[in-house]
Each structure stands twice: as C-alpha cells, then as structure tokens.
Amino acid sequence: MSSPISIADLQDTALIARLQALVAESPVPAAAISAVLYTLQDARGYIDDVALHAAAQLTGLSPVRVEELCTFYSLVLRAPAGRHVLRICDSIACHLAGAQDLLAQAQAYSGVALGEVGLRGALTVVPHVCIGLCDRAPALLVDGEAAGPVDATSLAQWLEQWEADAWKPS
Amino acid sequence: MKRIFYLDGQPVPFTSGQNVLEAAIAAGMARQIPYFCYHPALGSLGACRQCAVKIYPHDDKHPPRVTMACLLPASDHLQLATVDQEVHTEHRKIIELLMLNHPLDCPVCDEGGQCHLQDMTVQTGHAVRRYSGPKRTYRDQDLGPLVHQEMNRCITCYRCVRFYQDTAQGDDFGVFGSRDRVYFGRLEDGPLESPFSGNLVEVCPTGVFTDKVFRHDYARVWDLQQGPSVCPHCAVGCNTLPGARLGTLRRVRARHHPEINPHFLCDRGRYGFRYVTAAERPVRARLHGVHSRQDAVLRQVATRLQEGRSGFLGSPREDVQSNLALFALADCLHAPFAALSSPWMEALAQQCMALPQAPTLNDVEMADHLIVLGDLGGVAPMAELAARQALRHGARLTVLASRPTALAEAGDYRPTRPSALPDLVTGLAEDACLQGSRRPVILAAAETLGPAGVHALRKTLARLPANARAGVFQNSPNLFGAAYFAADGHTVRLQHALRQREIDHLLCLAADPLGSDWGAGIWRSLAPGLQGVTVLDMVDTDTVRAAETVLPMAAFPERDGLFINYEGRIQAFAPVYRREAQVPSWQENTRGFPAAAGGQMHPLGPPTPQYWLGRLAELLDIVKPWQERLTFYQRFLCPIAPRPDHPGILLDDALRARFEIAAAPAAAPVGTEDWELDLFRWHGGEALADAAAELQSLAPSRGLRLNADVDASFATLSGPCGRLRLPVLPIVGMVAGVAALDQEGFAQLGLHPGEAVQIQWETVS
Ligand code: SF4
Ligand code: SF4
Ligand code: FES
Ligand code: FES
C-alpha cells in the first residue's frame, strides 16, 4: 500500500539520521522496526500517522505491518500520552493480587478513561500485559521503570506527587 | 500399503504428511470433528481450539488425552475418539466461548445458510446462550465495492489474514490489536488492493466478509440455482460455480478443480460476471439500431448471406461449438472465414498451439525456479497466485518485464524491452539463472512475448532439460479452440476479400473488429467497403453499436459449451439457469399470453449462437450439410467431449503438433533509440469483465505508462491506422524508451507489443 506521507514529513533531520543509522546497522531493515518505533516515540511522544508511515518506509515494511505491531505491543503508544505513563499489569498473577483495584484507583484519580490524558496533561493510565514481575504482583511500570508489589498507598503517593507537579506554575 | 488410523473405531485412510483433521475431512468424516481455523489451502494453526479429539497412546505410560486434530500428524494405527464425554464437553464449551460476542443476527446475515459457524454451532449442540453480558463491538470499514465487512461476527480464526498476507501476499490488510480485541481490516477505509480480495468471502467461516456485489441482489443460498461452469475471463479456465435466481445471475464462487483452482478465484473471475446483468447488454435482436422481431432480423441477415458476399469472423472469446458452427456455416457457403481478427493474433495462436504441454497451476506451485515474462498478473491472475505459492516454498523468481509488476517486486526484476524478449528467451537455455534448478517453469504473457517470442520459447524448451516447462497466457478463454481454425493467412484472406470488394458483409461472432480487438485499426480502415455488419454478442461493443443487425446471445452460464484453456485442456460448462427477459413491471399486463393460450408466459432470454446459426442455415436451406460438417469437425477436435463436472481432457498431441510447421514469425526490428510499446492490462480488465460495473470502478486510470523521468503531461502516438492522445502516467522503475498502452489503444493505432511508435510530447503546466 502506498502512502502519501514520506519520511521527510518528520521534519527533523537529526532524528531521520538517527533512524537511518538504526536501519543501517540492522542485519535486515525490517529487523530494526522496534528500535525505530521506540526512537520515534521518544522523540515525538507517541507514534502518530507520520511516524507510522516513516517507520514503514525506513524498514521496508508495509504500513499495515507496522500498525499490526503497534497495536499488538502495549509499550508502543498510538495516541498522545500524559507526561507520566502508568502501565498497570492486569495479567493473571497481578489480577489475582488486586490489579483491578489499582487500575480503578489510578483511573479515578486521573479523572479520564483508561488510555486518555488526565490531570492537566500529567497522567495517562493504561492496563498492560504481564511484565515478568509476577513474583512481585501486583506490578506496574512507572514511566518505564518497573515497580512491585504496589499497594493503594504507594500508588496514591505517586499520583499525589504528579498532581502537585501538575499545578505547579511552570 | 494403505495407511490408516482409527477414529471412533472406524478406519480412516491417510497419506503421509496429512494431519488427522485433514484426513478425516478427506474421508468424509468431518462431522465428527468440528473445526474453524484449519483450511485445506491455509493449513493448521491451532488457534480456535475447536477440533479436539482424544488420543489413546499405544504405551501404558501415558493416559489418554485431549488434543487438537489439526495439529496431530496422522500416523499408523493411531486410536482416536470423539465419542467421549471430555471431547464433547470441549467441543461444546469452545463453541460457546466463540459465540460469546457473536451477534444473534443470522436472519440478516448474508452468510446464513452457508455459514461454517452456523453449521458447527448446530453440529455441536450449542443451542442456549448463557452469557448475557455486554458484547465486544467494532466499527466496520468500507473495504470498497467487492467485499463487505461486519467485524462483530469475527471468531478470530485468522483465516482471512493468512489468506491475504501469506497466500495472496497482499500488504494492505492485516490484523490489529491483541487479547479479546483483535481487528481484521485495513489501516483505513478504502478498497482492498489485492487481485484476490474476493476470496476473503469464501475463506472467512463467518459472516464478517461477505460478497458485496451479491448483496445488491441477494438470495439465500438454498434458493440459488447453481451448476458447474468455467470462468470465461482468461486462458486459465478456473472452475466456477455461478448461482442464479429467478432468471438472473447473482454471484460466482470457486468450484474445486484439483489441478487448476482447488479453492480460489481471482476478482476478475468472481466479479466479472456482471457483464451478464449489465444494462447495456444486448438482449433483443436489432435491425439498424432498432429493436426488432427476431424473424425480421434473421431474414435480413439471410438476405445478406444469400447475396454470397459475406465474410465470417470468429473469436477466442467464444466457445468451441459456436466457433465450429460459424466455421461450418462459412464452409457451406464457401465464404471466407477467420477465427482471429488479426494476422498477428493468428500467428500468436498457432505458436501457442505448437508449444509442448504446459504445466498445470499445481505444477507451477511446485516449481523451484520461475521465469516470468511480462505482466502475468494483469493477464491471468490465478497463474500469478500459483507463482506466489512457489515463492512461499522457496522457489527463485526472475521477472523479465518492462515495468516493476507486483510479481517483480517479489523476485529478481530484470527490466526488459518487449522487442528484446525473443532474443532473451533464446538465450535462456544458456542463462546461468536456470542452472541447477530441478523444476524450472517459464510463464509468459502471450501478447507481450508476441509470436516471435513464443516461437523462440519453443526452440529454447527443446534445448532445455526435459523437466523445464512453459505456460503462455492471455485473457480470452478459448484461444486454443479458436486457433484450431486459424490456418495461416485466413485473416489476411478475409481482409483481402473485403479490400477487393469481393465481400461487403461481415458476420462476427463475439468479435469486435471495429472496436478494441487486435487489428481493429485495419478493419476500421476497410469499413467503408462494408454494406452491413452482423454481430452475435453478449456485451455492448463498438461493433455492436455500428452493426446493421445484432443477434444477442446467451451468456456462458446460460448455455453449455467447451473452452480449451492454456494447457490445451478441454473443459465443459453447463447451463446454470435460464435467463428470463426482464420486463419492466409496468408492462406486466402486456406480456405474452399464457402457454395454454398458445403464447409464452415468460419471454425467454437471448438464445445460443448455435440456435442463431442453425436458424440461418434453415433460412438458407443448408441445415443438413451444416449439421454434417458441425458433427464431423467436433468429432475430429474432441472425439469425447468431457462432462461439465469433469476435470477436462487434454487436446490430442498430434492435433497440436501440426502447428509446429507454422512459419517462424518475424518481428519488426526496433532501434534502440525508438520508443516501443508494451501491453498494459490490469487484473480486472477483459472484454466481458469490462462491462462489470463494480469491478470496473477499481480500474486504473487510462493513459500512457512510462518511465518517471519523462517530462511531459500528454503524449500523442501515431501508428499506421491512427493517432491517439493520452495523458502520461509516470511509473517508477519502468524501462526507458518503453510505453505501456491498453489493448484499445493498440487497436486504434494498428500496432502490436514490441513495435516501434512515434510519440509527440506535450507539457501542460
Ligand atoms: S474475519 Fe473471518 S476469517 Fe478473519 S479471523 Fe474473523 S472469522 Fe476468521
Ligand atoms: S485466473 Fe482467469 S480463469 Fe481464473 S478466475 Fe481469474 S480470470 Fe477466471
Ligand atoms: S502477571 Fe503481572 S507481571 Fe506477570
Ligand atoms: S481447527 Fe484445529 S485448532 Fe482450529
């Protein structure tokens, strides 16, 4: 499928150079897709359509293939996220250890639905598949850092901290 | 030794490599094992967990256990059971889970009555829904005019995406999401791009993907009249199952042919049938452009024929018997006859006939090295699909074409000027690329290769090891059938007779000499010498519009006949339904009298060509000699005609061998500085399919395709028969100095692929 969007639409030559270097050092271009997506996500906050098509063109994958990957891996964000991203594991071990309560607590605090941006741009809460910390269930990822076991109090501490930050005049 | 295993105590035969489910289905025991994700062409996945059986190990160390039949390799004396409490529970619970989110919409679902999910649900006895929670719902996409999507019905068997991405190697359809929210569709709304998209309708075991064309004029499957037919849209001759109701054709599905198309059809084969229901289709006899009584029109044609100044033109678009009937009539009247509209096509047909036995599409799938000449997919899509299966099995692919076709992108693309093909083909025998292949197969688009190229191919094959095979394709269903009548110089003689004013009337059978048939430029220049043209056809063409008399014909599913495909395989098709003339409802009361009162209750649709020609023979008082000749030729050509549900009979080798003596065709030399022409076709284009509105809404725009470096917006081409101004469409990667043009354009210019052309450029800012 051809797309009207091209790599140049990223409008960031340094970023494009970094991406091209990633592809160049990969044994086959397609194998660089995860690294390319993470780099794009770091630079742009999430994978928007421009980033999706750019990643496809750089790696020679079709945009459909890239979207398949983005929608399958919950570490890849396809929508804007808050400054802090809370990924709460709700797979089996964490579920049994009360992940649903943590999810409900965090979501209520954010004031918006799961996956949306709440707390004046400070927070996005998403459920996540097992992060391999089943022995420390319930576990979660706070801005990419693993933590567990987490209880309502420790979760509340993060949330309150972020809320305070959100109201700080910048 | 026959190998067997036991299912519920009954012996099931299998061949090595088969899994238990596959063998059980083949043995007609599918009722014992419900399944979803397994598909004979797509293989096993183990995704749906529906096909449980209980296996009793031979040793006493392991207890009996439940396992998936589709993932269990069949082996000798395996003991399996399905009549078992545990297996039964598994079957019931899995279907209950699969049905959790399924809408209860069978009454309004197009799949109803032919739904695998419906069958399996009933078969496993899941009759009461216990779940009453909310269901998972999706937004559907608009996937274009051919396939309708209703995602809520999905059971995530992954058949669709396995077909689309793996089998058809399409890249605009995929599977998104994870867990219990998995979506099968495109990145955004828009028509599916694969030439095989219609197969989603058949591989999906539920009503997610249904036939959008059928939807417009829908009937429940049990109300359809269906019968064995053969696709008339290209030389492959895929087997089809048209379905009709109340005298109108509603849909076409694939019919199993073990060696040509075991499961699938291309979109031209599936949706091209709408020529039958096109509003422009001639369905009533016409005299001077006005609907007239059959008798009046026939009398006029007979008068013309009686004058003894008539010529006859057959067509590779028509079946064997109709061409025969025409030939026999011409013979009785000692009138000039040609089966093909141009000497070039005549030479091409003869060269194709002379080729050694072509590989079946099954053989193509087994090839370990493929050489493809020209745009195969634009001509015979299912041949391309077979080539893609070979690629999946690790075959190497070399594509010699003037532009990077879809297939070229999957292999080694060698940009080639069409005029260079004959020499390149000659060189293939020494080419390093064929070294070491055990089952090399060469596939070519006949018209791009041209008569000289096909001749070179035969010579090359003779020098290649005996395991090398070649198949040559074009997009009419019966070139071999017509080629049989195409003796050297027939077309030239017919045109000469017209030029010398020996004839002034032309009777055309499904030919369009004044429109887009090969050589139409010459015919048009000779047209002033014609007092009248008679056409028998089932689509509206330039020739039909210009004709003095038009005799409408029954479409292929409305009659029986024989086609001879690219392998020389004679296949029969049967009448599936009887077309009733469509009488507008306000005319209801003016219909004919009931049969009892001596009239017709239902006016019949257009008759067969044999009927028309027979009536003419009657009026000319030559019925007996006409019929004698007809029988004689038919016995000669196919002494035993196959039945419509038979896989077909190969044309006699001796019959084909006589074409080997045809003179070696010469190709006009093309200078390296000259612009030359290549043929452009797309997967939905063909004389009949061109009248199928839904399919044609996807047709690529008309223009002259050439290398993106050319800086011009319009081009005016001049050929011996005319000029043509077209917009320039840049193609990245196309060979410099080659311009690709549609058949209509060639017809207008009077040129052929691989010939030089004069081009004037215009740049509009
Ligand atoms: S859309 Fe049809 S074929 Fe595809 S996964 Fe769903 S049920 Fe299976
Ligand atoms: S490949 Fe040819 S014969 Fe087969 S379905 Fe397509 S058009 Fe018909
Ligand atoms: S289930 Fe939560 S970390 Fe594994
Ligand atoms: S058919 Fe065996 S698991 Fe689906």
mmCIF file of N, CA, C and O and ligand atoms in Angstrom, chain B residues 231 233-234 236-238 265-266 268-269 381-382, ligand 2:
data_model
loop_
_atom_site.group_PDB
_atom_site.id
_atom_site.type_symbol
_atom_site.label_atom_id
_atom_site.label_comp_id
_atom_site.label_asym_id
_atom_site.label_seq_id
_atom_site.Cartn_x
_atom_site.Cartn_y
_atom_site.Cartn_z
ATOM 1 N N CYS B 231 -14.691 -20.323 -15.857
ATOM 2 C CA CYS B 231 -14.510 -18.874 -15.963
ATOM 3 C C CYS B 231 -14.149 -18.468 -17.386
ATOM 4 O O CYS B 231 -13.224 -19.017 -17.963
ATOM 5 N N HIS B 233 -13.018 -15.537 -18.374
ATOM 6 C CA HIS B 233 -12.294 -14.263 -18.416
ATOM 7 C C HIS B 233 -10.804 -14.372 -18.675
ATOM 8 O O HIS B 233 -10.122 -13.369 -18.712
ATOM 9 N N CYS B 234 -10.262 -15.580 -18.762
ATOM 10 C CA CYS B 234 -8.874 -15.692 -19.233
ATOM 11 C C CYS B 234 -8.553 -17.128 -19.575
ATOM 12 O O CYS B 234 -9.370 -18.036 -19.412
ATOM 13 N N VAL B 236 -6.733 -19.321 -18.202
ATOM 14 C CA VAL B 236 -6.510 -20.316 -17.162
ATOM 15 C C VAL B 236 -7.680 -21.303 -17.103
ATOM 16 O O VAL B 236 -7.485 -22.504 -16.982
ATOM 17 N N GLY B 237 -8.894 -20.772 -17.219
ATOM 18 C CA GLY B 237 -10.062 -21.651 -17.206
ATOM 19 C C GLY B 237 -10.382 -22.190 -15.831
ATOM 20 O O GLY B 237 -10.638 -23.380 -15.654
ATOM 21 N N CYS B 238 -10.352 -21.320 -14.822
ATOM 22 C CA CYS B 238 -10.696 -21.745 -13.469
ATOM 23 C C CYS B 238 -12.127 -22.265 -13.445
ATOM 24 O O CYS B 238 -12.985 -21.800 -14.183
ATOM 25 N N LEU B 265 -10.395 -18.053 -6.587
ATOM 26 C CA LEU B 265 -10.654 -17.397 -7.864
ATOM 27 C C LEU B 265 -10.018 -16.019 -7.785
ATOM 28 O O LEU B 265 -9.837 -15.481 -6.700
ATOM 29 N N CYS B 266 -9.734 -15.431 -8.919
ATOM 30 C CA CYS B 266 -9.293 -14.036 -8.868
ATOM 31 C C CYS B 266 -10.537 -13.145 -8.912
ATOM 32 O O CYS B 266 -11.641 -13.604 -9.182
ATOM 33 N N ARG B 268 -11.393 -10.947 -11.025
ATOM 34 C CA ARG B 268 -11.999 -10.869 -12.356
ATOM 35 C C ARG B 268 -12.953 -12.044 -12.540
ATOM 36 O O ARG B 268 -14.059 -11.899 -13.061
ATOM 37 N N GLY B 269 -12.524 -13.210 -12.098
ATOM 38 C CA GLY B 269 -13.361 -14.404 -12.225
ATOM 39 C C GLY B 269 -14.586 -14.357 -11.334
ATOM 40 O O GLY B 269 -15.642 -14.877 -11.670
ATOM 41 N N PRO B 381 -4.517 -13.737 -13.511
ATOM 42 C CA PRO B 381 -4.177 -13.573 -12.093
ATOM 43 C C PRO B 381 -3.934 -14.877 -11.337
ATOM 44 O O PRO B 381 -3.031 -14.951 -10.507
ATOM 45 N N MET B 382 -4.705 -15.910 -11.629
ATOM 46 C CA MET B 382 -4.522 -17.147 -10.861
ATOM 47 C C MET B 382 -3.179 -17.809 -11.163
ATOM 48 O O MET B 382 -2.638 -18.546 -10.340
HETATM 49 S S1 SF4 C 2 -7.383 -16.538 -13.453
HETATM 50 FE FE1 SF4 C 2 -8.553 -16.311 -15.333
HETATM 51 S S2 SF4 C 2 -9.853 -18.121 -15.417
HETATM 52 FE FE2 SF4 C 2 -9.108 -17.956 -13.314
HETATM 53 S S3 SF4 C 2 -10.687 -16.794 -12.211
HETATM 54 FE FE3 SF4 C 2 -9.173 -15.320 -12.941
HETATM 55 S S4 SF4 C 2 -9.948 -14.617 -14.925
HETATM 56 FE FE4 SF4 C 2 -11.040 -16.507 -14.421
#
